[in-house]
CSV table of C-alpha atoms and ligand atoms in Angstrom, one decimal:
chain,number,residue,atom,x,y,z
A,1,MET,CA,45.5,4.1,13.4
A,2,LYS,CA,42.9,3.7,16.2
A,3,ARG,CA,39.4,3.1,15.0
A,4,LEU,CA,36.5,5.2,16.5
A,5,GLY,CA,32.9,4.1,16.8
A,6,VAL,CA,30.8,7.3,17.2
A,7,MET,CA,27.3,7.0,18.8
A,8,LEU,CA,24.9,9.8,18.5
A,9,SER,CA,21.1,10.6,18.9
A,10,GLY,CA,20.8,14.0,17.3
A,11,ARG,CA,22.4,16.9,15.5
A,12,GLY,CA,25.9,15.5,15.5
A,13,SER,CA,27.9,18.8,15.7
A,14,ASN,CA,30.5,17.2,18.1
A,15,PHE,CA,30.8,14.3,15.6
A,16,GLU,CA,31.4,16.7,12.8
A,17,ALA,CA,34.0,18.7,14.7
A,18,ILE,CA,35.9,15.4,15.4
A,19,ALA,CA,35.6,14.4,11.7
A,20,ASP,CA,36.9,17.8,10.7
A,21,ARG,CA,40.0,17.5,13.0
A,22,ILE,CA,40.7,14.1,11.5
A,23,ALA,CA,40.4,15.5,8.0
A,24,GLU,CA,42.7,18.4,8.9
A,25,GLY,CA,45.3,15.8,10.1
A,26,LYS,CA,45.1,17.2,13.7
A,27,LEU,CA,43.7,14.0,15.2
A,28,ALA,CA,45.3,10.7,14.2
A,29,ALA,CA,42.4,8.3,14.3
A,30,GLU,CA,39.7,7.1,11.9
A,31,ILE,CA,36.0,6.9,12.2
A,32,ALA,CA,35.0,3.3,11.5
A,33,VAL,CA,31.3,3.7,12.0
A,34,VAL,CA,28.6,6.1,13.2
A,35,ILE,CA,25.7,4.5,15.0
A,36,SER,CA,22.4,6.2,16.0
A,37,ASN,CA,19.5,4.9,18.1
A,38,ARG,CA,17.4,7.5,16.2
A,39,PRO,CA,16.9,6.7,12.5
A,40,ASP,CA,16.1,10.4,11.8
A,41,ALA,CA,19.2,11.8,13.6
A,42,PRO,CA,20.7,14.6,11.4
A,43,GLY,CA,24.1,13.3,12.5
A,44,LEU,CA,23.6,10.1,10.6
A,45,GLU,CA,22.9,12.0,7.4
A,46,ALA,CA,26.0,14.1,8.0
A,47,ALA,CA,28.1,10.9,8.3
A,48,ARG,CA,26.7,9.6,5.0
A,49,ARG,CA,27.5,12.9,3.3
A,50,ARG,CA,31.1,12.5,4.5
A,51,GLY,CA,31.2,9.0,3.0
A,52,LEU,CA,31.4,7.4,6.4
A,53,LYS,CA,29.6,4.2,7.4
A,54,ALA,CA,26.3,5.2,9.1
A,55,VAL,CA,24.2,2.7,10.9
A,56,SER,CA,20.7,3.2,12.3
A,57,LEU,CA,19.8,0.9,15.1
A,58,PRO,CA,16.4,1.9,16.5
A,59,SER,CA,16.2,1.3,20.2
A,60,ARG,CA,12.4,1.6,20.5
A,61,GLY,CA,10.8,-1.4,22.2
A,62,LEU,CA,14.1,-3.0,23.3
A,63,ASP,CA,15.3,-3.2,26.8
A,64,ARG,CA,18.8,-1.8,27.6
A,65,GLU,CA,20.7,-5.1,27.7
A,66,GLU,CA,19.1,-6.3,24.5
A,67,TYR,CA,19.8,-3.0,22.7
A,68,ASP,CA,23.3,-2.8,23.9
A,69,ARG,CA,24.0,-6.3,22.6
A,70,GLN,CA,23.1,-5.0,19.2
A,71,THR,CA,25.4,-1.9,19.4
A,72,ILE,CA,28.3,-4.0,20.8
A,73,ALA,CA,28.0,-6.4,17.9
A,74,GLU,CA,28.0,-3.5,15.4
A,75,LEU,CA,31.0,-1.9,17.0
A,76,LYS,CA,32.9,-5.2,17.2
A,77,ALA,CA,32.0,-6.0,13.5
A,78,ASN,CA,33.8,-2.7,12.7
A,79,ASN,CA,36.8,-3.4,14.8
A,80,VAL,CA,36.3,-0.3,16.9
A,81,ASP,CA,39.0,0.5,19.5
A,82,PHE,CA,37.2,3.4,21.2
A,83,VAL,CA,33.6,4.4,21.5
A,84,ILE,CA,32.8,8.1,21.3
A,85,LEU,CA,29.5,9.2,22.6
A,86,ALA,CA,28.5,12.4,20.9
A,87,GLY,CA,25.1,13.5,22.1
A,88,TYR,CA,24.1,9.9,22.6
A,89,MET,CA,21.1,10.2,24.9
A,90,ARG,CA,20.9,6.7,26.4
A,91,LEU,CA,22.5,5.2,29.5
A,92,LEU,CA,24.9,2.3,28.7
A,93,SER,CA,24.5,-1.0,30.5
A,94,ALA,CA,27.2,-2.6,32.6
A,95,THR,CA,27.6,-5.2,29.9
A,96,PHE,CA,28.5,-2.5,27.4
A,97,ILE,CA,31.0,-0.9,29.7
A,98,ARG,CA,32.7,-4.3,30.4
A,99,GLU,CA,33.2,-4.8,26.7
A,100,PHE,CA,35.1,-1.5,26.4
A,101,PRO,CA,36.9,-0.8,29.7
A,102,LEU,CA,38.3,2.8,29.7
A,103,ARG,CA,37.5,2.9,26.0
A,104,VAL,CA,34.1,4.8,26.1
A,105,LEU,CA,34.3,8.6,26.1
A,106,ASN,CA,31.4,11.1,26.6
A,107,ILE,CA,31.0,14.8,26.4
A,108,HIS,CA,28.6,16.6,28.7
A,109,PRO,CA,27.7,20.3,28.6
A,110,SER,CA,28.4,21.2,32.2
A,111,LEU,CA,31.3,21.2,34.7
A,112,LEU,CA,30.7,17.8,36.2
A,113,PRO,CA,29.7,16.7,38.8
A,114,ALA,CA,27.3,19.7,38.6
A,115,PHE,CA,24.2,19.4,36.4
A,116,THR,CA,24.1,15.9,35.2
A,117,GLY,CA,21.4,14.6,32.9
A,118,LEU,CA,19.3,16.4,30.3
A,119,ASP,CA,19.4,20.1,29.5
A,120,ALA,CA,22.6,20.7,31.6
A,121,GLN,CA,23.1,24.2,30.1
A,122,HIS,CA,19.6,25.3,31.1
A,123,GLN,CA,20.0,23.7,34.5
A,124,ALA,CA,23.2,25.7,35.0
A,125,PHE,CA,21.7,28.9,33.7
A,126,ASP,CA,18.6,28.6,35.9
A,127,TYR,CA,20.7,27.9,38.9
A,128,GLY,CA,22.5,31.2,38.4
A,129,VAL,CA,26.1,29.9,38.3
A,130,ARG,CA,28.8,32.4,37.2
A,131,PHE,CA,30.7,29.6,35.3
A,132,SER,CA,29.6,26.6,33.5
A,133,GLY,CA,31.4,24.7,30.7
A,134,CYS,CA,31.8,21.2,29.4
A,135,THR,CA,33.5,17.9,30.4
A,136,VAL,CA,35.0,14.9,28.5
A,137,HIS,CA,35.0,11.9,30.7
A,138,PHE,CA,35.4,8.1,30.6
A,139,VAL,CA,32.0,6.4,30.8
A,140,ASP,CA,30.9,4.0,33.5
A,141,GLU,CA,27.5,2.6,34.1
A,142,HIS,CA,26.3,5.6,36.1
A,143,LEU,CA,25.0,8.8,34.6
A,144,ASP,CA,27.7,11.3,33.6
A,145,ASN,CA,30.0,9.9,36.2
A,146,GLY,CA,33.3,8.4,35.1
A,147,PRO,CA,36.9,9.8,35.5
A,148,ILE,CA,37.3,13.3,33.9
A,149,ILE,CA,39.8,13.7,31.0
A,150,LEU,CA,39.4,17.4,30.2
A,151,GLN,CA,37.1,20.3,31.1
A,152,ALA,CA,36.7,23.8,29.8
A,153,ALA,CA,35.1,26.6,31.9
A,154,VAL,CA,32.8,29.1,30.3
A,155,PRO,CA,31.7,32.3,32.1
A,156,VAL,CA,28.1,33.2,32.3
A,157,GLU,CA,27.6,36.8,31.2
A,158,CYS,CA,24.9,39.1,32.5
A,159,ASP,CA,23.2,39.4,29.2
A,160,ASP,CA,23.3,35.6,28.4
A,161,THR,CA,20.3,33.6,27.8
A,162,ALA,CA,20.4,29.8,28.2
A,163,GLU,CA,20.7,29.7,24.4
A,164,THR,CA,23.7,32.1,24.1
A,165,LEU,CA,25.4,30.2,26.9
A,166,SER,CA,24.7,26.8,25.2
A,167,ALA,CA,26.3,28.1,22.0
A,168,ARG,CA,29.5,29.3,23.8
A,169,ILE,CA,29.7,26.0,25.7
A,170,LEU,CA,29.3,24.1,22.4
A,171,GLN,CA,32.3,25.9,20.9
A,172,GLN,CA,34.4,24.6,23.8
A,173,GLU,CA,32.9,21.1,23.4
A,174,HIS,CA,34.1,21.1,19.8
A,175,ARG,CA,37.6,22.0,20.9
A,176,ILE,CA,38.1,19.8,23.9
A,177,TYR,CA,36.5,16.6,22.6
A,178,SER,CA,39.1,16.1,19.8
A,179,GLU,CA,41.9,17.0,22.2
A,180,ALA,CA,40.7,14.5,24.8
A,181,ILE,CA,40.4,11.8,22.1
A,182,GLY,CA,44.0,12.5,21.0
A,183,ILE,CA,45.2,12.0,24.6
A,184,VAL,CA,43.3,8.7,25.0
A,185,VAL,CA,44.1,7.2,21.6
A,186,ASN,CA,47.8,8.0,22.1
A,187,GLY,CA,47.8,6.5,25.6
A,188,LYS,CA,49.1,9.8,27.1
A,189,PHE,CA,47.4,9.3,30.5
A,190,ARG,CA,47.0,7.0,33.5
A,191,VAL,CA,44.0,6.6,35.8
A,192,GLU,CA,44.6,6.8,39.6
A,193,GLY,CA,41.3,6.2,41.3
A,194,ARG,CA,39.0,8.8,39.9
A,195,ARG,CA,41.9,11.0,38.7
A,196,VAL,CA,43.1,11.0,35.1
A,197,VAL,CA,46.8,12.0,35.2
A,198,LEU,CA,48.0,13.3,31.8
A,199,SER,CA,51.5,12.6,30.6
B,1,GAR,C1,26.0,18.4,23.2
B,1,GAR,O1,25.9,19.6,23.8
B,1,GAR,C2,26.5,17.3,24.2
B,1,GAR,O2,27.4,17.8,25.2
B,1,GAR,C3,25.2,16.9,24.8
B,1,GAR,O3,24.3,16.9,23.8
B,1,GAR,C4,24.7,17.8,22.8
B,1,GAR,C5,24.8,17.1,21.5
B,1,GAR,O4,25.0,18.0,20.4
B,1,GAR,N1,25.3,15.7,25.5
B,1,GAR,C6,24.6,15.4,26.7
B,1,GAR,O5,23.9,16.2,27.2
B,1,GAR,C7,24.9,14.0,27.2
B,1,GAR,N2,24.5,13.9,28.6
B,1,GAR,P1,25.6,17.5,19.0
B,1,GAR,O6,24.6,16.4,18.6
B,1,GAR,O7,25.5,18.7,18.1
B,1,GAR,O8,27.0,17.0,19.2
């Protein structure tokens, strides 16, 4: 069984959706550790409630390399095969990426490469796009940039607000993240340049 290390900074609803799929037997993997850079992240508490190992590693005052050395050590101590970023609001250093090549996944609430960075749902709403959505991708050292594993499109309705749009995107996030993790842990893909070809 492949071992997942989840990293999060906040609410943790994507983490919980993944944990639910595992509990339902729909995703063959196990969560070895949940790490947060924010000691007060609700996602950490949710992990504890589920009886999972939850580790708080505050990032304040540490530079990126120094901090990433700590998270790498924690992930390795827990024999993690894949790193799952679930609302983890920090860029990873090249050192981190080198430790886990094609083994770090992220979910982003837009159809990349549109609307990278913070508040992607608000960015898309304010831009006036007719469709937005979410993207699961491999992580490289650039912001919201690596090869795309799965996307889901979400139409923007006339009576949407940024909040109602965000909520519908989140439903799709919860669906496609577990699906993408299943593809990756089962090795049902190959990468050709930027393209992830599913098998
Ligand atoms: C999710 O919408 C996720 O896509 C986004 O943060 C939210 C975390 O929610 N991630 C990013 O914007 C990363 N650039 P959650 O804590 O409830 O999973």
